[in-house]
Amino acid sequence: MSSSSQFLSGSEIRQKFLDFYAQRGHQILPSASLVPEDPTVLLTIAGMLPFKPIFLGQRSPEFKRATTSQKCIRTNDIENVGRTARHHTFFEMLGNFSFGDYFKEQAIAWGWELSTQVFGLPPERLVVSVFREDEEAYTIWRDKIGVPEARIQRMGEADNFWVSGPTGPCGPCSEIYYDFHPERGDDKIDLEDDTRFIEFYNLVFMQYNRDAEGNLTPLQNKNIDTGMGLERMAQILQQVPNNYETDLIFPIVKTASEIAGIDYASSDEKTKVSLKVIGDHVRSVVHMIADEIRASNIGRGYVLRRLIRRVVRHGRLIGIQGEFTPQVAETAIALSESAYPIVRVREAQIKAELQREESRFLKTLERGEKLLDEIIQRVKQEGKTQIDGRDAFTLYDTYGFPVELTQEVAEEEGLTVDESGFNAAMEEQQTRSQSAHETIDLTVQGSLDKLAEHIHSTEFLGYTQPSSQSQVEVILVEGKSVEAAEAGTQVQIVLNKTPFYAESGGQIGDRGYISGDSVLVRVEDVKKESDFFVHFGRIERGTLRVEDAVTAQIDLSCRRRVQAHHTATHLLQAALRKFVDESITQAGSLVAFDRLRFDFNCPRPVTSEQIQQIEEQINTWIAEAHPAETEILPIAEAKAKGAIAMFGEKYGDEVRVLDVPGVSMELCGGTHVHNTAEIGLFKIVSEAGVASGVRRIEAVAGPAVLEYLNVREKVVKDLSDRFKVKPEELPDRITNIQNELKASQKQLETLKAELAFAKSDQLLSTAETVGDFKILVAELGDVDAESLKNAAERLLQKLGNGAVFLASIPEADKVSLVAHFSPEVNKKGLQAGKFIGAIAKICGGGGGGRPNLAQAGGRDPSKLKEALESARTQLKSGLGE
């Protein structure tokens, strides 16, 4: 680092970046929430994500130039956190953006000026990369900036061509790297060597649109999208070996180490990894909770829960036994509050959520320890020597039990863990996680990325009209735009206007038909992509063509069903607030044709008495025939009137309000009945917890109630006929059958044990004498492992001084083995654990145990005869004179 460079704090780096671009005409915009507006992405995972609609041409920018410090969360490579110098789940991306304004030359010049003059990085320590075909960028770096050719690296498409997906906006990029070891020279520069180079600034030149055939066409407006990693620049300027030791993260690490009573600097590598994980993850969870994400078992709530559990688990690994996350969170809040004041505003919620999740998880960990003990006992009873990899993964993923701890406990018990099986399960989960959560798709259903350039947004008429005369704007088949499609084809259709409601706010899309002079399309679902309604369906007859005039008709029966369920959801929330807790808020919902599901924040179960009160109240409101009125209001006026916002909805300046006077008033864009009497009847089906502090009620309304009752009546009638009792006598009859079954199972287990003893007693006459010892080697048919062990103990007791080796085939592809040796046999150098392990290998298995008693298993019964002969031979040899 040159003498002109000085130590800058993370906050100073952030501010200098924003000030630099503000002085050059960029509007400083606040960081967007970690909960993105884009429904295709679970969390905000890149600095450019908030500008996606602008890059797609779907929204006009308010400013031609912008700069941000965007908080981001990524968990696709979570296992690398703490193990590498620069992987994080939470990071800040500093960015400058141009929307059709300046382009390559200016972006490169400013990026270089900021790096070398503002941050004082020596030019001789910087290396840049360009896309191999981007001669324009190469020339600018060489001739305008003056970077030596040896320090301009041409890279392939995988490294230096940014794409949003298979289709859509794309373009070459150029990156700036810092060189930690310039003394190694410029002859063999390898930018993949992360011990020497760190990429800290990426400049994306968004200049093309890629179609479904892979063809590139220049964009009318070329854009600049850049990103500088705040944590990486802090590592460089603060001259520390990794991002975790910068002032952005290390104070959190230090707090955790003080709680654990250890010193970071003198700790071993394993302990340092745990401290780094805590430092990184605590930043993530503090900001996630501040952005009103709550722990659950689904979606972003699951990401939060998983991160919190990793914090707690790594705390245990470094010796922290009690609750500690709120204390560590205080440090993270103090570090972030100057840039993100919301973390201090919501400090109480953050600490309460952490305390609640940590307390629950510590209990979960205890259950995991008990489960591990059960798994070990089962493995031993089955005569195996290895814990299944998927069992280990269940302990890790569900109970937060570290696989390293599982391995340590298993080793103490003479067992191993199937690491390959564990890793396979881990890879499956990571693949699911990446495909589900970590993709930025800037296209709209593949070829729909061109919509904004050619057509207007869809006009929705469905609040007042069940049908409309429309025109076909776009037809997609397997993601590709086509001019026409024939009968039998699955299609996606965009109309200029539609009565079909698109899936939103928990309400599913309408069903119905699109018809023309000679064509009929059955519409099975409707989704909204940006401002376009995409109708998913199948052409039943005829040929559909772009620009066809068609009639769009919703299925009125389905619409009425979903309206009943949606309005009933609003009544349900009102009743919950009345009878359970007035602070209850929605945490998710599903409004379908056949049912409704309502998730709500509540720390305790709803009692059966409350369920009855809620159900009766809702049916009373239905019978009272309250009008359900909708009105468009300015959002401030709607909130002033007391309207409740629904979970997950994004609201503009004007909002749609559903008002059931005296009962409920909520902001909602869904479709509803005009009067509560139209609902007919309401029935709660179930109430259960789905996450920490989140409960779920499932219910049916309208015609779905009759269907629900008919199904249950059929089940009750069928059971009554089978058991030949009246419906009211069914509970007692089933209880009696359960008791009889338990008694039969106990009796069966007793008979199996007695049979094993009977078989074993018959073998006493086959025992062989070898010197002063009696040996007995035999097979006992299909008895289970536990009965086999009991038989061996009984036989040795009767033989006295000797050795018993028994085998069985309890299942088609399973072998059980047991060896029981007297103390005198042990004195001859034979130990049951080692002896049985070698024999089990013949049958494709393994095992072990104590010197006097051991069990094992195998997977190849065809080798059992060979194994028994080997056991007999070795016993005779070991006990012979």
Tab-separated table of C-alpha atoms in Angstrom, residues 375-743:
chain	number	residue	atom	x	y	z
A	375	ILE	CA	-29.914	-43.762	16.164
A	376	ILE	CA	-26.780	-45.244	17.747
A	377	GLN	CA	-28.799	-47.827	19.661
A	378	ARG	CA	-30.735	-48.770	16.525
A	379	VAL	CA	-27.568	-49.122	14.471
A	380	LYS	CA	-26.079	-51.418	17.094
A	381	GLN	CA	-29.230	-53.494	17.375
A	382	GLU	CA	-29.215	-53.952	13.614
A	383	GLY	CA	-25.641	-55.165	13.801
A	384	LYS	CA	-24.310	-52.253	11.757
A	385	THR	CA	-21.210	-50.168	12.356
A	386	GLN	CA	-22.101	-47.032	10.421
A	387	ILE	CA	-24.659	-44.255	10.908
A	388	ASP	CA	-26.531	-43.622	7.684
A	389	GLY	CA	-25.510	-40.353	5.992
A	390	ARG	CA	-29.115	-39.198	5.675
A	391	ASP	CA	-29.674	-39.726	9.399
A	392	ALA	CA	-26.616	-37.567	10.049
A	393	PHE	CA	-27.975	-34.943	7.650
A	394	THR	CA	-31.374	-34.948	9.387
A	395	LEU	CA	-29.570	-34.304	12.676
A	396	TYR	CA	-27.638	-31.481	11.035
A	397	ASP	CA	-30.430	-29.856	9.025
A	398	THR	CA	-33.429	-30.349	11.305
A	399	TYR	CA	-31.796	-30.317	14.739
A	400	GLY	CA	-28.732	-28.209	13.979
A	401	PHE	CA	-26.441	-30.995	15.163
A	402	PRO	CA	-22.938	-30.509	13.669
A	403	VAL	CA	-21.796	-33.515	11.654
A	404	GLU	CA	-18.418	-33.219	13.382
A	405	LEU	CA	-20.144	-33.736	16.726
A	406	THR	CA	-22.104	-36.695	15.329
A	407	GLN	CA	-18.796	-38.224	14.194
A	408	GLU	CA	-17.161	-37.691	17.591
A	409	VAL	CA	-20.035	-39.313	19.483
A	410	ALA	CA	-20.198	-42.167	16.971
A	411	GLU	CA	-16.466	-42.828	17.319
A	412	GLU	CA	-16.835	-43.116	21.090
A	413	GLU	CA	-19.428	-45.817	20.457
A	414	GLY	CA	-17.246	-47.717	17.971
A	415	LEU	CA	-19.224	-46.473	14.965
A	416	THR	CA	-18.532	-44.359	11.893
A	417	VAL	CA	-20.667	-41.922	9.855
A	418	ASP	CA	-21.406	-42.367	6.150
A	419	GLU	CA	-19.783	-39.121	4.987
A	420	SER	CA	-20.537	-39.684	1.302
A	421	GLY	CA	-24.236	-40.120	2.080
A	422	PHE	CA	-24.207	-36.983	4.237
A	423	ASN	CA	-22.480	-34.973	1.489
A	424	ALA	CA	-24.945	-36.255	-1.123
A	425	ALA	CA	-27.890	-35.106	1.019
A	426	MET	CA	-26.172	-31.743	1.557
A	427	GLU	CA	-25.620	-31.268	-2.199
A	428	GLU	CA	-29.263	-32.080	-2.910
A	429	GLN	CA	-30.361	-29.410	-0.451
A	430	GLN	CA	-27.920	-26.840	-1.857
A	431	THR	CA	-29.112	-27.550	-5.388
A	432	ARG	CA	-32.706	-27.029	-4.305
A	433	SER	CA	-31.749	-23.859	-2.438
A	434	GLN	CA	-29.837	-22.381	-5.381
A	435	SER	CA	-32.522	-23.173	-7.926
A	436	ALA	CA	-35.276	-21.891	-5.677
A	437	HIS	CA	-33.731	-18.820	-4.102
A	438	GLU	CA	-30.534	-17.565	-5.652
A	439	THR	CA	-31.477	-16.760	-9.259
A	440	ILE	CA	-31.862	-13.245	-10.625
A	441	ASP	CA	-34.130	-13.711	-13.615
A	442	LEU	CA	-34.416	-10.398	-15.457
A	443	THR	CA	-36.574	-12.052	-18.112
A	444	VAL	CA	-40.327	-12.388	-17.915
A	445	GLN	CA	-41.045	-16.021	-18.682
A	446	GLY	CA	-38.182	-16.404	-21.151
A	447	SER	CA	-39.150	-14.585	-24.324
A	448	LEU	CA	-41.471	-12.263	-22.430
A	449	ASP	CA	-38.461	-10.014	-21.792
A	450	LYS	CA	-39.345	-8.203	-25.039
A	451	LEU	CA	-42.862	-7.306	-23.916
A	452	ALA	CA	-42.025	-3.854	-22.649
A	453	GLU	CA	-40.583	-2.899	-26.041
A	454	HIS	CA	-43.590	-3.925	-28.128
A	455	ILE	CA	-46.871	-3.828	-26.182
A	456	HIS	CA	-48.649	-2.002	-23.428
A	457	SER	CA	-49.377	-3.439	-20.000
A	458	THR	CA	-52.519	-5.552	-19.549
A	459	GLU	CA	-55.710	-3.712	-18.591
A	460	PHE	CA	-57.495	-5.617	-15.806
A	461	LEU	CA	-61.308	-5.479	-15.964
A	462	GLY	CA	-62.117	-8.346	-13.624
A	463	TYR	CA	-63.410	-6.373	-10.653
A	464	THR	CA	-66.563	-5.436	-12.584
A	465	GLN	CA	-66.611	-7.572	-15.736
A	466	PRO	CA	-66.655	-11.407	-15.964
A	467	SER	CA	-65.794	-11.258	-19.674
A	468	SER	CA	-64.144	-8.936	-22.156
A	469	GLN	CA	-63.504	-8.491	-25.868
A	470	SER	CA	-59.719	-8.662	-26.129
A	471	GLN	CA	-56.836	-8.991	-28.550
A	472	VAL	CA	-54.032	-11.567	-28.409
A	473	GLU	CA	-50.737	-9.709	-27.961
A	474	VAL	CA	-48.275	-12.556	-27.368
A	475	ILE	CA	-48.326	-16.370	-27.610
A	476	LEU	CA	-45.555	-18.432	-26.010
A	477	VAL	CA	-44.938	-22.141	-26.524
A	478	GLU	CA	-42.260	-23.706	-24.300
A	479	GLY	CA	-40.960	-20.234	-23.508
A	480	LYS	CA	-40.578	-19.164	-27.146
A	481	SER	CA	-42.617	-16.493	-28.845
A	482	VAL	CA	-44.708	-17.812	-31.770
A	483	GLU	CA	-47.153	-16.264	-34.214
A	484	ALA	CA	-49.675	-19.122	-33.991
A	485	ALA	CA	-50.388	-22.335	-32.081
A	486	GLU	CA	-52.673	-25.262	-32.844
A	487	ALA	CA	-55.045	-27.504	-30.896
A	488	GLY	CA	-53.410	-29.639	-28.201
A	489	THR	CA	-50.659	-27.089	-27.488
A	490	GLN	CA	-49.874	-25.791	-24.009
A	491	VAL	CA	-49.568	-22.008	-24.337
A	492	GLN	CA	-48.965	-18.817	-22.406
A	493	ILE	CA	-51.065	-15.922	-23.687
A	494	VAL	CA	-50.920	-12.189	-23.058
A	495	LEU	CA	-54.044	-10.144	-23.902
A	496	ASN	CA	-54.370	-6.384	-24.148
A	497	LYS	CA	-57.149	-6.523	-21.519
A	498	THR	CA	-58.569	-9.313	-19.377
A	499	PRO	CA	-61.221	-10.142	-16.771
A	500	PHE	CA	-58.965	-12.905	-15.357
A	501	TYR	CA	-57.530	-12.221	-11.899
A	502	ALA	CA	-53.811	-13.057	-11.767
A	503	GLU	CA	-52.355	-14.848	-8.740
A	504	SER	CA	-51.522	-12.219	-6.136
A	505	GLY	CA	-51.818	-11.527	-2.415
A	506	GLY	CA	-52.381	-15.211	-1.693
A	507	GLN	CA	-55.368	-15.484	-4.077
A	508	ILE	CA	-54.884	-17.969	-6.919
A	509	GLY	CA	-55.517	-17.032	-10.551
A	510	ASP	CA	-58.891	-17.399	-12.246
A	511	ARG	CA	-59.873	-20.235	-14.558
A	512	GLY	CA	-61.998	-19.960	-17.674
A	513	TYR	CA	-61.839	-19.766	-21.469
A	514	ILE	CA	-60.463	-17.650	-24.298
A	515	SER	CA	-62.495	-18.148	-27.468
A	516	GLY	CA	-62.638	-16.828	-31.019
A	517	ASP	CA	-64.419	-17.626	-34.295
A	518	SER	CA	-62.888	-21.108	-34.519
A	519	VAL	CA	-60.621	-21.427	-31.491
A	520	LEU	CA	-61.124	-22.366	-27.845
A	521	VAL	CA	-58.454	-22.173	-25.129
A	522	ARG	CA	-59.013	-23.560	-21.646
A	523	VAL	CA	-57.282	-21.203	-19.157
A	524	GLU	CA	-55.934	-23.139	-16.152
A	525	ASP	CA	-54.013	-20.399	-14.324
A	526	VAL	CA	-53.082	-16.734	-14.590
A	527	LYS	CA	-49.933	-15.089	-13.248
A	528	LYS	CA	-48.774	-11.518	-13.262
A	529	GLU	CA	-45.303	-10.809	-14.619
A	530	SER	CA	-44.491	-7.129	-14.059
A	531	ASP	CA	-47.499	-5.349	-15.645
A	532	PHE	CA	-48.559	-8.243	-17.887
A	533	PHE	CA	-51.172	-10.914	-17.150
A	534	VAL	CA	-49.961	-14.275	-18.474
A	535	HIS	CA	-52.762	-16.796	-19.140
A	536	PHE	CA	-51.589	-20.410	-18.889
A	537	GLY	CA	-53.719	-22.882	-20.794
A	538	ARG	CA	-54.275	-25.450	-23.508
A	539	ILE	CA	-55.790	-24.940	-26.948
A	540	GLU	CA	-58.835	-27.233	-27.063
A	541	ARG	CA	-59.688	-26.646	-30.740
A	542	GLY	CA	-58.685	-24.504	-33.687
A	543	THR	CA	-55.624	-22.322	-34.177
A	544	LEU	CA	-54.795	-19.241	-32.086
A	545	ARG	CA	-52.900	-16.385	-33.727
A	546	VAL	CA	-51.293	-13.169	-32.521
A	547	GLU	CA	-53.667	-10.186	-33.022
A	548	ASP	CA	-56.745	-12.454	-32.989
A	549	ALA	CA	-59.882	-10.826	-31.593
A	550	VAL	CA	-61.122	-13.089	-28.792
A	551	THR	CA	-63.595	-13.259	-25.928
A	552	ALA	CA	-62.037	-13.829	-22.498
A	553	GLN	CA	-64.525	-15.413	-20.073
A	554	ILE	CA	-63.803	-16.391	-16.466
A	555	ASP	CA	-65.365	-19.466	-14.835
A	556	LEU	CA	-67.990	-17.746	-12.664
A	557	SER	CA	-68.406	-20.765	-10.387
A	558	CYS	CA	-64.701	-20.776	-9.531
A	559	ARG	CA	-64.677	-16.986	-9.103
A	560	ARG	CA	-67.593	-17.137	-6.633
A	561	ARG	CA	-65.813	-19.837	-4.636
A	562	VAL	CA	-62.586	-17.880	-4.382
A	563	GLN	CA	-64.473	-14.668	-3.531
A	564	ALA	CA	-66.191	-16.434	-0.642
A	565	HIS	CA	-62.871	-17.717	0.676
A	566	HIS	CA	-61.118	-14.366	0.284
A	567	THR	CA	-63.743	-12.330	2.128
A	568	ALA	CA	-63.907	-15.083	4.765
A	569	THR	CA	-60.152	-14.625	5.286
A	570	HIS	CA	-60.766	-10.985	6.205
A	571	LEU	CA	-63.520	-12.005	8.624
A	572	LEU	CA	-61.185	-14.596	10.122
A	573	GLN	CA	-58.501	-12.011	10.854
A	574	ALA	CA	-61.101	-9.734	12.474
A	575	ALA	CA	-62.355	-12.597	14.656
A	576	LEU	CA	-58.828	-13.584	15.682
A	577	ARG	CA	-58.100	-10.010	16.739
A	578	LYS	CA	-61.375	-9.964	18.704
A	579	PHE	CA	-61.078	-13.286	20.561
A	580	VAL	CA	-57.335	-14.077	20.688
A	581	ASP	CA	-55.158	-10.963	20.508
A	582	GLU	CA	-55.859	-7.571	18.941
A	583	SER	CA	-52.198	-7.299	17.871
A	584	ILE	CA	-52.452	-10.348	15.567
A	585	THR	CA	-51.125	-9.700	12.060
A	586	GLN	CA	-51.133	-11.814	8.943
A	587	ALA	CA	-47.986	-13.785	8.093
A	588	GLY	CA	-49.137	-15.378	4.848
A	589	SER	CA	-52.216	-16.756	3.155
A	590	LEU	CA	-53.668	-18.939	0.434
A	591	VAL	CA	-57.088	-18.258	-1.076
A	592	ALA	CA	-58.129	-21.104	-3.372
A	593	PHE	CA	-61.328	-22.479	-4.880
A	594	ASP	CA	-61.587	-25.334	-2.373
A	595	ARG	CA	-60.131	-23.852	0.829
A	596	LEU	CA	-58.387	-20.974	2.559
A	597	ARG	CA	-55.225	-20.931	4.641
A	598	PHE	CA	-54.353	-18.089	6.998
A	599	ASP	CA	-50.992	-17.751	8.771
A	600	PHE	CA	-50.746	-15.242	11.595
A	601	ASN	CA	-48.255	-14.074	14.197
A	602	CYS	CA	-49.196	-15.474	17.599
A	603	PRO	CA	-46.842	-16.881	20.266
A	604	ARG	CA	-49.334	-19.442	21.632
A	605	PRO	CA	-51.879	-21.958	20.281
A	606	VAL	CA	-55.488	-20.928	19.815
A	607	THR	CA	-57.615	-22.854	22.305
A	608	SER	CA	-60.511	-25.078	21.240
A	609	GLU	CA	-62.859	-22.677	23.023
A	610	GLN	CA	-61.474	-19.737	21.026
A	611	ILE	CA	-61.781	-21.739	17.791
A	612	GLN	CA	-65.468	-22.283	18.544
A	613	GLN	CA	-65.962	-18.592	19.346
A	614	ILE	CA	-64.225	-17.538	16.119
A	615	GLU	CA	-66.269	-19.926	13.985
A	616	GLU	CA	-69.558	-18.862	15.555
A	617	GLN	CA	-68.723	-15.153	15.215
A	618	ILE	CA	-67.848	-15.449	11.527
A	619	ASN	CA	-71.047	-17.362	10.760
A	620	THR	CA	-72.982	-14.692	12.673
A	621	TRP	CA	-71.405	-11.941	10.537
A	622	ILE	CA	-72.284	-13.962	7.420
A	623	ALA	CA	-75.917	-14.360	8.528
A	624	GLU	CA	-76.160	-10.622	9.361
A	625	ALA	CA	-75.608	-9.897	5.645
A	626	HIS	CA	-73.053	-7.099	6.004
A	627	PRO	CA	-72.244	-5.245	2.759
A	628	ALA	CA	-68.655	-5.659	1.513
A	629	GLU	CA	-67.656	-2.351	-0.080
A	630	THR	CA	-64.536	-1.552	-2.102
A	631	GLU	CA	-63.095	1.925	-2.578
A	632	ILE	CA	-59.916	3.431	-4.080
A	633	LEU	CA	-58.276	5.846	-1.621
A	634	PRO	CA	-54.949	7.638	-1.128
A	635	ILE	CA	-52.888	5.348	1.095
A	636	ALA	CA	-52.545	7.951	3.839
A	637	GLU	CA	-56.339	8.394	3.992
A	638	ALA	CA	-56.902	4.617	4.019
A	639	LYS	CA	-54.516	4.157	6.932
A	640	ALA	CA	-56.049	7.118	8.753
A	641	LYS	CA	-59.402	5.341	8.520
A	642	GLY	CA	-57.851	2.298	10.182
A	643	ALA	CA	-57.407	0.008	7.164
A	644	ILE	CA	-55.065	-2.923	7.845
A	645	ALA	CA	-52.307	-3.743	5.329
A	646	MET	CA	-52.078	-7.357	4.195
A	647	PHE	CA	-48.846	-9.315	4.486
A	648	GLY	CA	-46.492	-9.331	1.507
A	649	GLU	CA	-48.365	-6.684	-0.489
A	650	LYS	CA	-46.648	-3.692	-2.104
A	651	TYR	CA	-48.767	-0.530	-2.139
A	652	GLY	CA	-48.667	2.559	-4.334
A	653	ASP	CA	-49.923	6.064	-3.623
A	654	GLU	CA	-53.508	4.890	-4.082
A	655	VAL	CA	-54.873	1.662	-2.636
A	656	ARG	CA	-57.978	-0.515	-2.875
A	657	VAL	CA	-59.804	-0.863	0.434
A	658	LEU	CA	-62.282	-3.631	1.307
A	659	ASP	CA	-64.605	-2.438	4.043
A	660	VAL	CA	-67.120	-4.640	5.864
A	661	PRO	CA	-68.589	-1.858	8.040
A	662	GLY	CA	-68.236	-2.500	11.737
A	663	VAL	CA	-66.327	-5.731	11.129
A	664	SER	CA	-63.197	-5.337	9.015
A	665	MET	CA	-61.319	-2.796	6.889
A	666	GLU	CA	-58.227	-3.919	4.982
A	667	LEU	CA	-56.120	-2.931	2.003
A	668	CYS	CA	-56.619	-5.673	-0.574
A	669	GLY	CA	-56.397	-6.062	-4.333
A	670	GLY	CA	-58.283	-9.373	-4.414
A	671	THR	CA	-61.805	-10.196	-5.526
A	672	HIS	CA	-64.603	-10.363	-2.951
A	673	VAL	CA	-68.303	-10.964	-2.394
A	674	HIS	CA	-70.642	-7.949	-2.394
A	675	ASN	CA	-72.364	-9.067	0.799
A	676	THR	CA	-71.242	-11.477	3.529
A	677	ALA	CA	-74.454	-13.483	3.040
A	678	GLU	CA	-72.981	-14.693	-0.282
A	679	ILE	CA	-70.373	-16.680	1.695
A	680	GLY	CA	-73.065	-19.011	3.014
A	681	LEU	CA	-71.195	-20.932	5.704
A	682	PHE	CA	-67.730	-21.038	7.291
A	683	LYS	CA	-65.966	-24.012	8.906
A	684	ILE	CA	-62.497	-24.186	10.511
A	685	VAL	CA	-60.737	-27.406	9.526
A	686	SER	CA	-57.505	-27.160	11.546
A	687	GLU	CA	-55.279	-24.927	13.685
A	688	ALA	CA	-51.568	-25.639	14.201
A	689	GLY	CA	-48.165	-24.060	14.637
A	690	VAL	CA	-46.044	-23.821	11.470
A	691	ALA	CA	-43.086	-21.830	12.785
A	692	SER	CA	-41.828	-20.080	15.872
A	693	GLY	CA	-44.536	-17.593	16.784
A	694	VAL	CA	-46.581	-18.350	13.664
A	695	ARG	CA	-49.890	-20.262	13.701
A	696	ARG	CA	-51.978	-21.506	10.776
A	697	ILE	CA	-55.719	-21.908	10.398
A	698	GLU	CA	-57.176	-23.830	7.458
A	699	ALA	CA	-60.860	-23.410	6.707
A	700	VAL	CA	-63.560	-23.796	4.056
A	701	ALA	CA	-66.400	-21.500	3.078
A	702	GLY	CA	-69.418	-21.573	0.796
A	703	PRO	CA	-69.923	-24.709	-1.376
A	704	ALA	CA	-66.583	-26.087	-0.136
A	705	VAL	CA	-68.146	-26.603	3.322
A	706	LEU	CA	-70.674	-29.061	1.907
A	707	GLU	CA	-67.908	-30.938	0.071
A	708	TYR	CA	-65.850	-31.060	3.266
A	709	LEU	CA	-68.777	-32.416	5.307
A	710	ASN	CA	-69.740	-34.956	2.628
A	711	VAL	CA	-66.239	-36.439	2.605
A	712	ARG	CA	-66.201	-36.778	6.378
A	713	GLU	CA	-69.700	-38.216	6.481
A	714	LYS	CA	-68.646	-40.868	3.952
A	715	VAL	CA	-65.594	-41.767	6.060
A	716	VAL	CA	-67.650	-42.043	9.258
A	717	LYS	CA	-70.306	-44.169	7.528
A	718	ASP	CA	-67.665	-46.470	6.063
A	719	LEU	CA	-65.991	-46.963	9.471
A	720	SER	CA	-69.330	-47.536	11.182
A	721	ASP	CA	-70.210	-50.217	8.630
A	722	ARG	CA	-66.827	-51.919	8.970
A	723	PHE	CA	-66.853	-51.984	12.764
A	724	LYS	CA	-70.614	-52.533	12.963
A	725	VAL	CA	-71.112	-49.767	15.511
A	726	LYS	CA	-72.956	-46.454	15.638
A	727	PRO	CA	-70.918	-43.327	14.650
A	728	GLU	CA	-70.837	-42.092	18.259
A	729	GLU	CA	-69.344	-45.455	19.373
A	730	LEU	CA	-66.384	-45.259	16.936
A	731	PRO	CA	-63.836	-43.609	19.319
A	732	ASP	CA	-64.240	-46.322	21.966
A	733	ARG	CA	-64.077	-49.089	19.344
A	734	ILE	CA	-60.852	-47.724	17.839
A	735	THR	CA	-59.275	-47.346	21.298
A	736	ASN	CA	-60.048	-51.004	22.050
A	737	ILE	CA	-58.481	-52.119	18.757
A	738	GLN	CA	-55.334	-50.110	19.509
A	739	ASN	CA	-55.017	-51.716	22.919
A	740	GLU	CA	-55.531	-55.170	21.427
A	741	LEU	CA	-52.853	-54.488	18.794
A	742	LYS	CA	-50.315	-53.366	21.406
A	743	ALA	CA	-50.972	-56.514	23.433
